[in-house]
CSV table of C-alpha atoms in Angstrom, one decimal:
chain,number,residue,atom,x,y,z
A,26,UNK,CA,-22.4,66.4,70.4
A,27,UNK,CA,-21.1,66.3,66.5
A,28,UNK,CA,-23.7,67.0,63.8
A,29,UNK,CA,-23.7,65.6,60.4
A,30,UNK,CA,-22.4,67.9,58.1
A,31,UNK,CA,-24.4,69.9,55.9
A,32,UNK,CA,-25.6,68.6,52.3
A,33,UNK,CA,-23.2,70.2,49.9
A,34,UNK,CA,-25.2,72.3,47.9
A,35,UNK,CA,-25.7,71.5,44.2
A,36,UNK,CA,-25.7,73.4,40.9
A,37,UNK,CA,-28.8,74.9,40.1
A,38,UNK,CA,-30.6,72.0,37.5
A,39,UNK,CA,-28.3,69.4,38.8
A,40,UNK,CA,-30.2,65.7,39.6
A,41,UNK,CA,-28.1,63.5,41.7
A,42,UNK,CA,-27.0,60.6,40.0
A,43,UNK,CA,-29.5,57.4,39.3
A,44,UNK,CA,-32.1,59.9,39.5
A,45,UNK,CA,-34.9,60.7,37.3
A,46,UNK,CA,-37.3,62.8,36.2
A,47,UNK,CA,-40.8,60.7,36.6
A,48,UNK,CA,-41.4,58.8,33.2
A,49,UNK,CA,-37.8,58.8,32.0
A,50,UNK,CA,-36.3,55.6,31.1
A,51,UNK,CA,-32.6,55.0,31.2
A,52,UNK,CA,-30.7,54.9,28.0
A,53,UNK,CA,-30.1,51.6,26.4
A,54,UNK,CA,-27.0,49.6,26.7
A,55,UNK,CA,-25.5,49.4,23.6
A,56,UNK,CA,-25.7,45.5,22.3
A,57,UNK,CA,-22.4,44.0,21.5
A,58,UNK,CA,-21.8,42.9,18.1
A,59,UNK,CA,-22.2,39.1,17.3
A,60,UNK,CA,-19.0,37.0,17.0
A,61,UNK,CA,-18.3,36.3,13.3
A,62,UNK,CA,-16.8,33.2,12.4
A,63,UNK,CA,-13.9,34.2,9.5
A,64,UNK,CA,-15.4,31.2,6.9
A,65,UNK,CA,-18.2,31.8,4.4
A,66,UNK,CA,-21.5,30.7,4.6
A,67,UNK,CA,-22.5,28.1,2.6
A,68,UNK,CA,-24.5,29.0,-0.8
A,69,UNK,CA,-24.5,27.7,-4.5
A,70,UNK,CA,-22.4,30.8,-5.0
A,71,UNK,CA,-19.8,29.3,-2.8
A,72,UNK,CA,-17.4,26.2,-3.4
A,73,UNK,CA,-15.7,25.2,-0.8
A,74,UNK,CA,-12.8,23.0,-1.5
A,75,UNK,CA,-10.0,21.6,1.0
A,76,UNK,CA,-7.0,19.1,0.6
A,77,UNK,CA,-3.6,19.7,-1.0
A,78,UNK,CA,-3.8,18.5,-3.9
A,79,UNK,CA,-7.8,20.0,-4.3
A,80,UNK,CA,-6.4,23.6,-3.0
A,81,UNK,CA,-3.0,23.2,-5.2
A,82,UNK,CA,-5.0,22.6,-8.5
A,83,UNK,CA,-7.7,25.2,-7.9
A,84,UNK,CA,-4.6,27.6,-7.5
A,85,UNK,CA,-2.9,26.8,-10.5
A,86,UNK,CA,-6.2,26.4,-12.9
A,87,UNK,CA,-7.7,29.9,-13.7
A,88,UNK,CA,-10.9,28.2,-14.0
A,89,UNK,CA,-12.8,30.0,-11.4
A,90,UNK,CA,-12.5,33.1,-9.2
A,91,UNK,CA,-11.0,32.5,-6.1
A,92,UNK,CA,-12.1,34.1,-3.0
A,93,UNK,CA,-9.8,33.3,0.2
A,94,UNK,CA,-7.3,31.0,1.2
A,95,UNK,CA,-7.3,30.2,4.9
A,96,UNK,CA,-4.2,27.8,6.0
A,97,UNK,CA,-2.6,26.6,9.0
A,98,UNK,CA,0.9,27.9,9.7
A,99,UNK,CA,2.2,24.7,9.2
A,100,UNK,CA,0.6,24.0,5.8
A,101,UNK,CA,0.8,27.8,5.0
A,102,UNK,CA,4.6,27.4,3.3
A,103,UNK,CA,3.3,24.9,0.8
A,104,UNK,CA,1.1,26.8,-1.0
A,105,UNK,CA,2.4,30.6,-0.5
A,106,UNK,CA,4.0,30.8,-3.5
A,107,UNK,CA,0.5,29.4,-5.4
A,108,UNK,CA,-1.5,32.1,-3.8
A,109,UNK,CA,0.8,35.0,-4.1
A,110,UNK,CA,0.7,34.2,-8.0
A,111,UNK,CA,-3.3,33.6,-7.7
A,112,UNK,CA,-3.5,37.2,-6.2
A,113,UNK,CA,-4.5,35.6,-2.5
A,114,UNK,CA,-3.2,36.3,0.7
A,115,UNK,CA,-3.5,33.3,3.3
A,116,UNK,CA,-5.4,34.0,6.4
A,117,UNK,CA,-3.9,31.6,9.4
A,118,UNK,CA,-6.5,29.7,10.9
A,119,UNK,CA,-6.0,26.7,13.5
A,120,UNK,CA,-6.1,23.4,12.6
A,121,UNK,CA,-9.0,22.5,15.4
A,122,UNK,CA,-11.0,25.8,13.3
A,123,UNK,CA,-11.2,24.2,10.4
A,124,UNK,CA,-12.3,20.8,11.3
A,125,UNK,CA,-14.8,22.5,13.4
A,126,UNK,CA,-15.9,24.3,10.0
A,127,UNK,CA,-15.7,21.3,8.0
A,128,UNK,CA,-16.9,18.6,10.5
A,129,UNK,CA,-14.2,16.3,12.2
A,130,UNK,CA,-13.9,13.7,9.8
A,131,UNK,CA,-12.8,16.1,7.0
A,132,UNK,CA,-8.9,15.7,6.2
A,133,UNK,CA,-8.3,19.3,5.3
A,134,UNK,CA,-4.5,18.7,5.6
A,135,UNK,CA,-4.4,22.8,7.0
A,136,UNK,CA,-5.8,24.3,3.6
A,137,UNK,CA,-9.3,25.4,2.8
A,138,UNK,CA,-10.1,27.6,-0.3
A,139,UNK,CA,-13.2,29.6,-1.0
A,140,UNK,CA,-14.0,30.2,-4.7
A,141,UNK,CA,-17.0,30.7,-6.9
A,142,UNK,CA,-18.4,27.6,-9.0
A,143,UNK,CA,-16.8,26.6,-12.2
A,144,UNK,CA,-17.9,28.1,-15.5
A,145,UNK,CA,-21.0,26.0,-16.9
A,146,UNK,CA,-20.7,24.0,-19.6
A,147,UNK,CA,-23.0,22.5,-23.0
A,148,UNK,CA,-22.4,19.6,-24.8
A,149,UNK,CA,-21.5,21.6,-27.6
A,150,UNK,CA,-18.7,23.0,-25.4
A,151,UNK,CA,-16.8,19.7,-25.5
A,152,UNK,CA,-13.4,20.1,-27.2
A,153,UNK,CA,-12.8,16.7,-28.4
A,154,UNK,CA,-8.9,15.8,-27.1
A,155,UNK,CA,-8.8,11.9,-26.4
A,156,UNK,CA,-12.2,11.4,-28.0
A,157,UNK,CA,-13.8,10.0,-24.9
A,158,UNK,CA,-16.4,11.2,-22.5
A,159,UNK,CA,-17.8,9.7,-19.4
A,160,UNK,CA,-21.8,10.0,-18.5
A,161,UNK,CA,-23.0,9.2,-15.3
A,162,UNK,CA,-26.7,7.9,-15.0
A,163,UNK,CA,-27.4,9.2,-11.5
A,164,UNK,CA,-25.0,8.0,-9.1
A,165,UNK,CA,-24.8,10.3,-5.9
A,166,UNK,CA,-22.3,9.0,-3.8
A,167,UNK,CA,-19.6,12.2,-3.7
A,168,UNK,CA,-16.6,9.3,-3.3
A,169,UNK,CA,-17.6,7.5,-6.4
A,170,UNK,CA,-17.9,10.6,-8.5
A,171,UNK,CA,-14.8,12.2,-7.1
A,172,UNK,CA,-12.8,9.3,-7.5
A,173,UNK,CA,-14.2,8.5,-11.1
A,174,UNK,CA,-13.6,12.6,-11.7
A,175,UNK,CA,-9.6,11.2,-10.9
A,176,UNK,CA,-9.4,8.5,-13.2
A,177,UNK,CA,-11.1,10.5,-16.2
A,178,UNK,CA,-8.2,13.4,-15.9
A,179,UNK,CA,-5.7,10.4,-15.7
A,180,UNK,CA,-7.1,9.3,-18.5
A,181,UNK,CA,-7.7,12.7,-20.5
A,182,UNK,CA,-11.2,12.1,-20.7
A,183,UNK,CA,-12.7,15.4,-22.5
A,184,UNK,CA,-16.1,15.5,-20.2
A,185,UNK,CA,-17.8,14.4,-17.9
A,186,UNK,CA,-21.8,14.7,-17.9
A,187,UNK,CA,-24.1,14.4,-14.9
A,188,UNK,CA,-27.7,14.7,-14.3
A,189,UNK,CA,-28.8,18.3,-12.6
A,190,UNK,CA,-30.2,15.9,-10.1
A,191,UNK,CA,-29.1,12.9,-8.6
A,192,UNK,CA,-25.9,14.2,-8.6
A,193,UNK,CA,-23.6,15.2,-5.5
A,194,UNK,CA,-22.5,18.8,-5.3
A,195,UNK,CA,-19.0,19.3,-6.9
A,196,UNK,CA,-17.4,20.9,-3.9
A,197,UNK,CA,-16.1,19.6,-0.4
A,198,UNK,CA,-15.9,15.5,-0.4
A,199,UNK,CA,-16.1,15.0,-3.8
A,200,UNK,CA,-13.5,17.6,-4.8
A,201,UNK,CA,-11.1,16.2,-2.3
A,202,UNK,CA,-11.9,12.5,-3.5
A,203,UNK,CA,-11.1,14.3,-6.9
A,204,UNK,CA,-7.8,15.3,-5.7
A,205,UNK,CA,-7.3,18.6,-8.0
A,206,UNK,CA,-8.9,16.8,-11.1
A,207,UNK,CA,-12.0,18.6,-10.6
A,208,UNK,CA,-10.1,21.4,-12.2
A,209,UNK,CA,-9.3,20.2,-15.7
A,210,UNK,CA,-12.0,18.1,-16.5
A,211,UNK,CA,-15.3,19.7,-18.1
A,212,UNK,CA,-18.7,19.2,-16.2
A,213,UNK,CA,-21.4,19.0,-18.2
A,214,UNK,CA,-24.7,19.2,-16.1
A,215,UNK,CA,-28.1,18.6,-18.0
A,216,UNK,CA,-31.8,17.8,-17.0
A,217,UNK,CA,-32.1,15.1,-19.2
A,218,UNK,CA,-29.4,12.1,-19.9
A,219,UNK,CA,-31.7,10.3,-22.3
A,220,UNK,CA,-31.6,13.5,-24.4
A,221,UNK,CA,-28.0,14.3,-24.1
A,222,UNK,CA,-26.8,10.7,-25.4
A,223,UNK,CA,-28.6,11.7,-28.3
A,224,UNK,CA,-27.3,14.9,-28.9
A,225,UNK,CA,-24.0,12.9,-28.8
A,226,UNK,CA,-25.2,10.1,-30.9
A,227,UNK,CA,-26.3,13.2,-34.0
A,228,UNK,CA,-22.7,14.3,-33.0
A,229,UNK,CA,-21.0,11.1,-34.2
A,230,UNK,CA,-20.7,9.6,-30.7
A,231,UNK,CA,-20.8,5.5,-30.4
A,232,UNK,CA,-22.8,5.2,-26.7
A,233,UNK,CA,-21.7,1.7,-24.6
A,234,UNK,CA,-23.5,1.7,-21.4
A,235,UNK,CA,-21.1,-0.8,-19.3
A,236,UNK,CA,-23.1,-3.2,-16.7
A,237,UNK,CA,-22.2,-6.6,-14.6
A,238,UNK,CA,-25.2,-8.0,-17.2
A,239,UNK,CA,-24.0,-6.7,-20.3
A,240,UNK,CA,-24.5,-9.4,-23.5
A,241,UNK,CA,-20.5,-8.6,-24.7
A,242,UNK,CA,-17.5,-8.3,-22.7
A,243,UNK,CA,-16.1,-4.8,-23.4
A,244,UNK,CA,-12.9,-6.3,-24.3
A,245,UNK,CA,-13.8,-7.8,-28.1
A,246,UNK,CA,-17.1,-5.4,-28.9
A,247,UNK,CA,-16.4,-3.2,-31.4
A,248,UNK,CA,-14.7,0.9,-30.3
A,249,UNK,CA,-14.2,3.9,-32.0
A,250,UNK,CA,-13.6,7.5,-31.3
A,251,UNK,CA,-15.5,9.3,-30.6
A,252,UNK,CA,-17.1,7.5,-27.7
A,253,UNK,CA,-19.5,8.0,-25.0
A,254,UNK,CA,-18.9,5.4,-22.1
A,255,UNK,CA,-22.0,5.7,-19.9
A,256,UNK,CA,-22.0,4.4,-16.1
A,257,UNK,CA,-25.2,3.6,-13.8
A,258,UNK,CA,-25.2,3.8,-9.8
A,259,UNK,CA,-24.4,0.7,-7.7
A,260,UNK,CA,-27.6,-0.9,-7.0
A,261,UNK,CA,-29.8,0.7,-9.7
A,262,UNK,CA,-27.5,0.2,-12.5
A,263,UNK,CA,-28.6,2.0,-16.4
A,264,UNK,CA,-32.4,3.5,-16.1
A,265,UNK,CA,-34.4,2.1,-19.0
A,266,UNK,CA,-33.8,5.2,-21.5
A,267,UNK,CA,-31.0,5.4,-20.8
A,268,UNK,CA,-30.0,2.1,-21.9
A,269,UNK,CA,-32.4,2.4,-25.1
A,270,UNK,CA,-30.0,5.2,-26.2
A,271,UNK,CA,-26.9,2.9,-25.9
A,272,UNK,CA,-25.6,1.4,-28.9
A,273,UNK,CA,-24.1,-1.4,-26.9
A,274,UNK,CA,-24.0,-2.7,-23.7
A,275,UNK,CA,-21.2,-4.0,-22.2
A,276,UNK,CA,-19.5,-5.9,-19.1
A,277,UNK,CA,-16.0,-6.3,-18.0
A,278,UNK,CA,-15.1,-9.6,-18.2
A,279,UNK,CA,-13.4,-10.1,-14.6
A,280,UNK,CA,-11.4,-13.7,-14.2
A,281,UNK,CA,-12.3,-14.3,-10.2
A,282,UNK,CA,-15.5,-15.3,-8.7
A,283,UNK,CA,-17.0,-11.8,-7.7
A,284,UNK,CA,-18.3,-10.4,-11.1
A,285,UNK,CA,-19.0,-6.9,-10.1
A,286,UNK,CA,-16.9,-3.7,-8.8
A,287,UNK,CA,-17.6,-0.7,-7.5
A,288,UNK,CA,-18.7,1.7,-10.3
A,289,UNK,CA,-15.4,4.4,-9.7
A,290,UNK,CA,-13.1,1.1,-9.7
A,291,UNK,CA,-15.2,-0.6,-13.3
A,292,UNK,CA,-15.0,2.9,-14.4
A,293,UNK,CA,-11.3,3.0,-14.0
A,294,UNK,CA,-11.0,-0.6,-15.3
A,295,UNK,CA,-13.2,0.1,-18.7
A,296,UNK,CA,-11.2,2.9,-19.1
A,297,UNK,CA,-8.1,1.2,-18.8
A,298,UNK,CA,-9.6,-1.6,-21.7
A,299,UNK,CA,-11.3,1.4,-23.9
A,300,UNK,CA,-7.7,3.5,-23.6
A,301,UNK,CA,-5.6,0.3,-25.4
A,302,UNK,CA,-7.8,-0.5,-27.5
A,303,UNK,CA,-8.6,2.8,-29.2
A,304,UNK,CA,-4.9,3.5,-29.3
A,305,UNK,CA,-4.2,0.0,-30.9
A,306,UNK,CA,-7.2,1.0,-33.6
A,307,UNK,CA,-5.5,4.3,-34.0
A,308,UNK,CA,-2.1,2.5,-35.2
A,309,UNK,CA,-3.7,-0.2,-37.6
């Protein structure tokens, strides 16, 4: 008959393993450290701007202090050069990250850049160029303003102003609808627009309000430099100070049977009109 073997004998002290003295808890696990997404979280210290021509101009503007560049590898070759002379190297990302960051209907075209706001601006901080500036009477649509940003750089306009509220964030949609004009054209952000279009009236400013109702086309009233050209939101139109600080108010005369326009596309139109007919003035 076999016996078991003996018990080999243990080291004085020595507890077999999983044992405990009464009382003792075991030690804990250590907890693994949270997956980090490699984008910024979102903060008014933050802009977050995506697109080409958005990332291109932001590059070349030395406006604003650029944090990082992601790209994709595909888009990565178009802007290397840009970032190695803005001091940035690119960090590849996927394509499907970056929608996922930016929401799905974002067209990033590969690029996102992450930079601090730009530099705010005063109305007294307005170098006049072309003479004109644009005012915006609270319209919030991030298209509109992006696309109206467009047509003032086309158009060398020396400012825009916008109210502190009311108005879209200048980052994300609006800077791509910009496409890379949010970089040379000043912002001016104030609390009040009533206020402001006086500050430019006691700087020599003529103030024309332009709306579907105005009493003069803005092709025969009367234009000089420097001019304010203020714009109200689709729906709303000019507040009521705002229009008792214009000087004039003004439609566009339009030839076919819809009178009105979408305020980026009359803004680009009574730009157009203002544009001739200052530079006509200029040469009599």
């Amino acid at each position: 008959m076999s016996r078991r073997p003996p018990p080999k004998e243990r080291a004085r002290g020595e507890r077999p393993k999983d044992e405990r003295p009464k009382g003792e808890r075991p030690a804990p696990r250590p907890r693994p450290e949270p997956q980090r997404g490699p984008f910024r979280t979102a903060s008014p210290d933050v802009v977050t701007l995506y697109g080409a021509h958005a990332v291109r101009e932001a590059l070349k503007g030395g406006r604003r202090k650029l944090l990082a560049l992601y790209a994709t590898e595909t888009a990565l070759p178009r802007i290397a050069d840009l970032a190695i002379a803005a001091g940035l190297e690119p960090r590849l990302v996927d394509a499907r990250d970056l929608s996922r960051h930016l929401g799905e209907e974002a067209v990033h075209q590969g690029l996102l850049l992450e930079a601090r706001p730009l530099p705010e601006a005063d109305i007294a901080d307005i170098v006049s160029t072309s003479g004109v500036v644009l005012a915006l009477d609270q319209i919030t649509d991030p298209h509109n303003v992006g696309a109206i940003l467009r047509t003032a750089c086309a158009f060398g306009v020396d400012a825009l102003i916008v109210t502190e509220r009311h108005s879209p964030e200048f980052t994300g949609v609006l800077a791509k609808a910009a496409s890379g004009a949010l970089e040379h054209v000043t912002i001016v952000s104030v609390v009040n627009l009533a206020r402001a279009l006086d500050e430019l009236r006691e700087r020599g400013y003529s103030v024309v309000g332009l709306d579907s109702e105005g009493a003069e086309p803005i092709e025969t009233i009367p234009l000089s430099k420097p001019l304010a050209l203020v714009l109200g939101a689709e729906g709303k139109g000019l507040r009521r100070l705002t229009r008792e600080r214009c000087d004039l108010i003004a439609r566009l005369d339009l030839p076919g049977p819809i009178k009105s326009l979408n305020v980026s596309n009359a803004c680009a139109a009574a730009l157009s009109v203002a544009h001739l007919r200052l530079r006509d003035a200029a040469r009599d």
